[in-house]
mmCIF file of C-alpha atoms in Angstrom:
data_model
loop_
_atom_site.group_PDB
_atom_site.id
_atom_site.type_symbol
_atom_site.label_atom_id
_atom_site.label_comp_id
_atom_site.label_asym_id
_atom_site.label_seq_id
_atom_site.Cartn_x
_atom_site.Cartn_y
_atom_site.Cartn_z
ATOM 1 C CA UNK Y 6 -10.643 -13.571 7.519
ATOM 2 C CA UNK Y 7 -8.421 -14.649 10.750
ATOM 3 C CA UNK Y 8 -9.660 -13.558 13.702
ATOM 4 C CA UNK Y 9 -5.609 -11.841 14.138
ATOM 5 C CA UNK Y 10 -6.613 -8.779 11.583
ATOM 6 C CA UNK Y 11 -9.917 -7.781 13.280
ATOM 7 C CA UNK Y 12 -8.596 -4.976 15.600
ATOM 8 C CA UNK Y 13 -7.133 -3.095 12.086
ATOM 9 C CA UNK Y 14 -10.333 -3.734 10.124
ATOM 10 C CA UNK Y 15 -12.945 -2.612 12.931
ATOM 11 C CA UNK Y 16 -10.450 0.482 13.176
ATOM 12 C CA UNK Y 17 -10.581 0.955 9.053
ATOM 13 C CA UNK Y 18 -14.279 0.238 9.214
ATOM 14 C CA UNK Y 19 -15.021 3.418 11.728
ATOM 15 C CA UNK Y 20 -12.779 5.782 10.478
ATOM 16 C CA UNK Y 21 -14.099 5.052 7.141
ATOM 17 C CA UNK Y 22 -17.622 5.302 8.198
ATOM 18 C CA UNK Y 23 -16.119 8.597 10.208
ATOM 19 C CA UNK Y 24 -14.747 10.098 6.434
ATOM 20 C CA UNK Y 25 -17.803 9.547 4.930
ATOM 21 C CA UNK Y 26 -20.135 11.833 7.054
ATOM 22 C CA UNK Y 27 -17.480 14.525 7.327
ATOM 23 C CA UNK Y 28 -16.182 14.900 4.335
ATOM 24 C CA UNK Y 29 -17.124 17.945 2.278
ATOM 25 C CA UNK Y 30 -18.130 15.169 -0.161
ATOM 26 C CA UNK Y 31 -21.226 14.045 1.757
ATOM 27 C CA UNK Y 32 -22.088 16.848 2.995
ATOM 28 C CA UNK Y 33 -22.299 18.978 -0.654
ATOM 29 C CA UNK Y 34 -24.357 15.809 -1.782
ATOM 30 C CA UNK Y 35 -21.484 13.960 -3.278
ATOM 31 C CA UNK Y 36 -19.416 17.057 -4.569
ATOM 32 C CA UNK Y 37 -15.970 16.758 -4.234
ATOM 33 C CA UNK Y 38 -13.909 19.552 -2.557
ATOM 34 C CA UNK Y 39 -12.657 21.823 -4.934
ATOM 35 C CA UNK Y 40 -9.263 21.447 -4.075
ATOM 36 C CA UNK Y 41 -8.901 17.437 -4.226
ATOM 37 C CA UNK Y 42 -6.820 15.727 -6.571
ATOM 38 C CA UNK Y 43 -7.025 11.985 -5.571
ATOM 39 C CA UNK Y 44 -5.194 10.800 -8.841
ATOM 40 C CA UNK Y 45 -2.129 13.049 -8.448
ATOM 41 C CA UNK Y 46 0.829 10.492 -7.779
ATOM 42 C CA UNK Y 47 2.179 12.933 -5.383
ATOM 43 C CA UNK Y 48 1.472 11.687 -2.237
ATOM 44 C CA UNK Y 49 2.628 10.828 1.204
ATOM 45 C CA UNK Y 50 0.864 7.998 3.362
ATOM 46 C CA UNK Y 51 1.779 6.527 6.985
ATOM 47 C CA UNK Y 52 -0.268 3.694 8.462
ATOM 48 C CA UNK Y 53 0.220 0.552 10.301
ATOM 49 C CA UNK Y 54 0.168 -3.001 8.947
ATOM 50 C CA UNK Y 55 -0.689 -6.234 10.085
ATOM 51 C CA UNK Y 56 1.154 -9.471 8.026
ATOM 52 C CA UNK Y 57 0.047 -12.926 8.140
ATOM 53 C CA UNK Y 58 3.613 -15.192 6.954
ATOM 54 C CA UNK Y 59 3.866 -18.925 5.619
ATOM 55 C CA UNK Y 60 7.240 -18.479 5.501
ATOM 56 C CA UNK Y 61 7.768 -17.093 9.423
ATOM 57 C CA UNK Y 62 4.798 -19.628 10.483
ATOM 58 C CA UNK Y 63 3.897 -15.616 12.265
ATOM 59 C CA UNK Y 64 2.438 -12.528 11.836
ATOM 60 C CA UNK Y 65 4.394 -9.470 11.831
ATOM 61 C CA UNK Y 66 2.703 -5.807 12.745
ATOM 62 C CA UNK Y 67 4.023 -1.933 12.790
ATOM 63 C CA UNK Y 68 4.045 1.225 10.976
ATOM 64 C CA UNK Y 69 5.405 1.906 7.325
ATOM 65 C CA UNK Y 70 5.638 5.512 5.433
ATOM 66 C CA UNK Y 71 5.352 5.535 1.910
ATOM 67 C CA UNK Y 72 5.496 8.011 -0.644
ATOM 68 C CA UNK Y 73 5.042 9.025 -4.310
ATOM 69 C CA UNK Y 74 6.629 12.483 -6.590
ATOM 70 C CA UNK Y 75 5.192 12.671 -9.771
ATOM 71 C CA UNK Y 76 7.992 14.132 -12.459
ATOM 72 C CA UNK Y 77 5.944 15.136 -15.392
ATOM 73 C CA UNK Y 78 2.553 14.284 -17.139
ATOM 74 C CA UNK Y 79 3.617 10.489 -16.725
ATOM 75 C CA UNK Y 80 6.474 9.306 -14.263
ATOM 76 C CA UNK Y 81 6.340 9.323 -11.130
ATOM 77 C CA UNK Y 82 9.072 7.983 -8.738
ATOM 78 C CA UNK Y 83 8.326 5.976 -4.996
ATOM 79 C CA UNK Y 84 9.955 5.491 -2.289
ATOM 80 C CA UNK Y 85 8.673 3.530 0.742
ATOM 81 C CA UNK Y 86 10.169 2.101 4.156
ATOM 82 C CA UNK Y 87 8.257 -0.115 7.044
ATOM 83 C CA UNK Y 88 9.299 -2.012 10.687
ATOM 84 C CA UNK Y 89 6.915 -5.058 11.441
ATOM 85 C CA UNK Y 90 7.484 -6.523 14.890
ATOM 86 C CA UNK Y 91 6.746 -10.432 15.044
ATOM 87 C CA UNK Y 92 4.196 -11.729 17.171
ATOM 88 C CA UNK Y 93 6.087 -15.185 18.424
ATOM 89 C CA UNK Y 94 9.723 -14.499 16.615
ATOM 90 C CA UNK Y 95 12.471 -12.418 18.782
ATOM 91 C CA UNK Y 96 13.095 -9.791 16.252
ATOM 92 C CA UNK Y 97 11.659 -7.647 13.940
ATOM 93 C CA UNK Y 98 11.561 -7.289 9.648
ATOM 94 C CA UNK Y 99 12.349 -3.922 8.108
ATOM 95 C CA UNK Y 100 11.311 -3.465 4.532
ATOM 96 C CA UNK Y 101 13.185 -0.191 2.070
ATOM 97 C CA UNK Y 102 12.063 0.277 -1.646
ATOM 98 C CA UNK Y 103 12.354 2.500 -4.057
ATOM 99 C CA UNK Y 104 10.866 2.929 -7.144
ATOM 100 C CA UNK Y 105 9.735 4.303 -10.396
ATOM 101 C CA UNK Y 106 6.156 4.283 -12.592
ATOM 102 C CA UNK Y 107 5.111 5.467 -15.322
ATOM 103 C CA UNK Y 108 1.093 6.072 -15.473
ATOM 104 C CA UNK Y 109 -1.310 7.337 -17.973
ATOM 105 C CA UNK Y 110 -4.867 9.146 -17.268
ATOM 106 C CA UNK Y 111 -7.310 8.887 -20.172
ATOM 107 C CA UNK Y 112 -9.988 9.746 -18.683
ATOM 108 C CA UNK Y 113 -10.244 12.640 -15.535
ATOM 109 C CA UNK Y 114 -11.474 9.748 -13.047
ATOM 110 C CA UNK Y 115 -9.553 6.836 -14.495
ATOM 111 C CA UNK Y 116 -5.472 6.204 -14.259
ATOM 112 C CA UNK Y 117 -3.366 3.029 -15.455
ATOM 113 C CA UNK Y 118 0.392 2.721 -13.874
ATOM 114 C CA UNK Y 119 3.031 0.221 -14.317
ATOM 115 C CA UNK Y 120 5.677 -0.105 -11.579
ATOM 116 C CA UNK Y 121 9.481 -1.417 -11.003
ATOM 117 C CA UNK Y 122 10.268 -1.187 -7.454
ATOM 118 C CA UNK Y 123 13.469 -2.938 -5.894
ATOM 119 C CA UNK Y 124 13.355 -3.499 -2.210
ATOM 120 C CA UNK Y 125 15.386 -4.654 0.731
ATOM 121 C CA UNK Y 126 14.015 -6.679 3.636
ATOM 122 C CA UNK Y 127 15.842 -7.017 6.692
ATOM 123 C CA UNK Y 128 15.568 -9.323 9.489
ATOM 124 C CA UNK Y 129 16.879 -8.328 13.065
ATOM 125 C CA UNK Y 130 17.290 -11.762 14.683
ATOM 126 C CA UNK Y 131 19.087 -12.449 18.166
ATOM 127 C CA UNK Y 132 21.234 -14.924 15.744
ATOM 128 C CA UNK Y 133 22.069 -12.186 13.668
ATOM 129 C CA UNK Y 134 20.826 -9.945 10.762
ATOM 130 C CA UNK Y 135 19.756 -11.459 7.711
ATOM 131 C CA UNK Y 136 18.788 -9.305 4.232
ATOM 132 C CA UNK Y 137 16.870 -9.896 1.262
ATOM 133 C CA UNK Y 138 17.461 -8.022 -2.084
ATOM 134 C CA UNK Y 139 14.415 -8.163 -4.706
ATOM 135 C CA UNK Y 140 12.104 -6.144 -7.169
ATOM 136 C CA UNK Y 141 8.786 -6.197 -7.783
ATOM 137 C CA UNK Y 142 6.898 -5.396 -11.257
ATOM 138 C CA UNK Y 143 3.165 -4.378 -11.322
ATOM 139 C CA UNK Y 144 0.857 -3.312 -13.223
ATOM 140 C CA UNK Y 145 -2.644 -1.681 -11.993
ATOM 141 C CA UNK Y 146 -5.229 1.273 -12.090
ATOM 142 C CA UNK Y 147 -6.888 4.178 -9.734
ATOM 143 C CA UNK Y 148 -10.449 4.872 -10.173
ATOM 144 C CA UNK Y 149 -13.259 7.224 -8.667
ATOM 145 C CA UNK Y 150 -16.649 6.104 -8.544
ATOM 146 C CA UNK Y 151 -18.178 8.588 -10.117
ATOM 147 C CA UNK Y 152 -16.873 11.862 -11.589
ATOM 148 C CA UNK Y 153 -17.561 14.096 -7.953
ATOM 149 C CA UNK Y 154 -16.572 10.535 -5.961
ATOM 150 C CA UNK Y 155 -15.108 10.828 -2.837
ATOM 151 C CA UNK Y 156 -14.181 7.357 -3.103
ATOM 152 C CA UNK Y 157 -11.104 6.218 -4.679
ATOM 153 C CA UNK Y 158 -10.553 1.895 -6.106
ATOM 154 C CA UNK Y 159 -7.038 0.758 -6.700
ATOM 155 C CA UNK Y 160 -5.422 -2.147 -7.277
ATOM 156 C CA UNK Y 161 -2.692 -4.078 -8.942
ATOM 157 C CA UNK Y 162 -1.378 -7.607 -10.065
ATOM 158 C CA UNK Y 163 2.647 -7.745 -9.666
ATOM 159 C CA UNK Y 164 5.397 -10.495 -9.852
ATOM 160 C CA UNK Y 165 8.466 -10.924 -7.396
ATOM 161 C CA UNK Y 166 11.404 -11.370 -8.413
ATOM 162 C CA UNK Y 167 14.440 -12.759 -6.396
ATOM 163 C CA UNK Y 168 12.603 -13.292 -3.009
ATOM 164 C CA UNK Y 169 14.533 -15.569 -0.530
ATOM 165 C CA UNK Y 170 11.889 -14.511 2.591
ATOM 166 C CA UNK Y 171 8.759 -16.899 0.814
ATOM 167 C CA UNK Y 172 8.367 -18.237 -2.383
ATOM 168 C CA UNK Y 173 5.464 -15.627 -3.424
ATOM 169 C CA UNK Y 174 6.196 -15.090 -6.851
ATOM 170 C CA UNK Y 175 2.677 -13.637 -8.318
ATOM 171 C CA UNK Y 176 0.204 -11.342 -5.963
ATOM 172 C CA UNK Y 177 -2.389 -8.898 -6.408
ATOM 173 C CA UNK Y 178 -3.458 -6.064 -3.852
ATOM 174 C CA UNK Y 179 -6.720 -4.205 -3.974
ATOM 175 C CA UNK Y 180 -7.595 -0.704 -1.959
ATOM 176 C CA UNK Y 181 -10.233 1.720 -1.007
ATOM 177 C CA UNK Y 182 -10.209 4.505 0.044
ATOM 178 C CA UNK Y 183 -12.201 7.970 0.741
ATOM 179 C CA UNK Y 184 -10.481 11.390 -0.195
ATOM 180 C CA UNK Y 185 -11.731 14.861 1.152
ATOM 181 C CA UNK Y 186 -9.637 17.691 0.190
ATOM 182 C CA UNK Y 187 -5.889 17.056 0.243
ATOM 183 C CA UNK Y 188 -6.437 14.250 2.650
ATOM 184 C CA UNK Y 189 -7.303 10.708 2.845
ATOM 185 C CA UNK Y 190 -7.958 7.092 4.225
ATOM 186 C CA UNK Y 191 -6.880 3.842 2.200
ATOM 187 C CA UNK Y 192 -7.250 0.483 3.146
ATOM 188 C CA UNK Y 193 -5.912 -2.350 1.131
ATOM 189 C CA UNK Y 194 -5.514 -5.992 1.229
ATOM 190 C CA UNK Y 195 -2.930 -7.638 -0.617
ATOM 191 C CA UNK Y 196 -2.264 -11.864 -1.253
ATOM 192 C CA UNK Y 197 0.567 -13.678 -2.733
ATOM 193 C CA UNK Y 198 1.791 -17.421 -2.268
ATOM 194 C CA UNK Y 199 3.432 -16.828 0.838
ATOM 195 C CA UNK Y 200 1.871 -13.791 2.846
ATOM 196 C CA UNK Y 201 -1.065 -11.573 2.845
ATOM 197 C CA UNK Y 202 -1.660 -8.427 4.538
ATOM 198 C CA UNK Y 203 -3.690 -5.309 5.635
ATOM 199 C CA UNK Y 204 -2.948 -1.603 5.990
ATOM 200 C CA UNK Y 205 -4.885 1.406 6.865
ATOM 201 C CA UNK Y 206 -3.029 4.399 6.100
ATOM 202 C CA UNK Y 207 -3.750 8.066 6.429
ATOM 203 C CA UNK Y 208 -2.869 9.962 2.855
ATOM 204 C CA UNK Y 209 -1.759 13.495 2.209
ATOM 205 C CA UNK Y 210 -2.155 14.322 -1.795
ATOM 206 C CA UNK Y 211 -0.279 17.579 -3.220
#
């Protein structure tokens, strides 16, 4: 791990450590609060990030808000939007998506999703602006561990398509996280060719 991402992971490491002894969770002896639903894919989430770049020779850190609204049984759309200020570079990258998914739950603690998402990355350069149009398609799963759980494993494989920022092509991200009522900490990592990064995010479920 470079020594650049410690600050966010000794941050997601005590407020981790923080969730576990407060939740309601721990202290029922592992019952989760009645009124959690960690694998409802409505959601909001804001957090910060911290990006390691090939492509930028940089890393890039800020805030991003996400969010999920689940339609029916099954779909679910996203919608997601992030500023990451360089390190060495004069400018800063913002990054819009939206999206839509389609998931199924067979089992209560168990969900499968696929994912198209189109996004648009922006680079705010003393040169100028430059943009970036491209989708991404994944394909992952949500999991407790353990039926009363407060603890939440997620992760996906996706493909790139159309990136001019990096030549990253395929990736995979993997999170966890630690739900207490309608509330929540995530933490995921995610590597591709060109970049990999870190966020800790703070996650409201409805």
């Amino acid at each position: 791990m470079k020594k650049l991402n410690r600050p966010i992971l000794l941050a997601a490491v005590t407020l981790f450590t923080a969730a576990a002894f407060c939740s309601p969770a721990s202290a029922a002896g592992g019952k989760r609060g009645a009124s959690a639903n960690p694998l409802s894919y409505t959601w909001l989430r804001i957090g910060g990030a911290s990006q390691e770049s090939d492509y930028f020779d940089d890393r890039a850190q800020g805030y991003s808000l996400q969010g999920s609204w689940q339609l029916d049984e099954n779909v679910y759309l996203l919608g997601s939007a992030a500023r990451l200020d360089f390190d060495q570079l004069p400018g800063r990258e913002h990054i819009y998506g939206v999206g839509i998914g389609y998931q199924e739950n067979p089992m209560g603690d168990i969900s499968a999703f696929l994912q198209a998402e189109v996004f648009r990355t922006r680079l705010d350069l003393p040169g100028g602006d430059r943009t970036d149009d491209w989708a991404r398609f994944s394909w992952g799963f949500r999991a407790l561990l353990g039926k009363d759980s407060p603890w939440e494993l997620d992760g996906a494989v996706y493909y790139d398509a159309q990136d001019d920022f990096g030549d990253r092509d395929f990736g995979a991200w993997f999170g966890i996280g630690v739900v207490w009522d309608h509330v929540g900490l995530r933490l995921v990592g995610d590597h591709n060719g060109s970049q990999d990064t870190v966020r800790l995010g703070l996650s409201v479920y409805f």
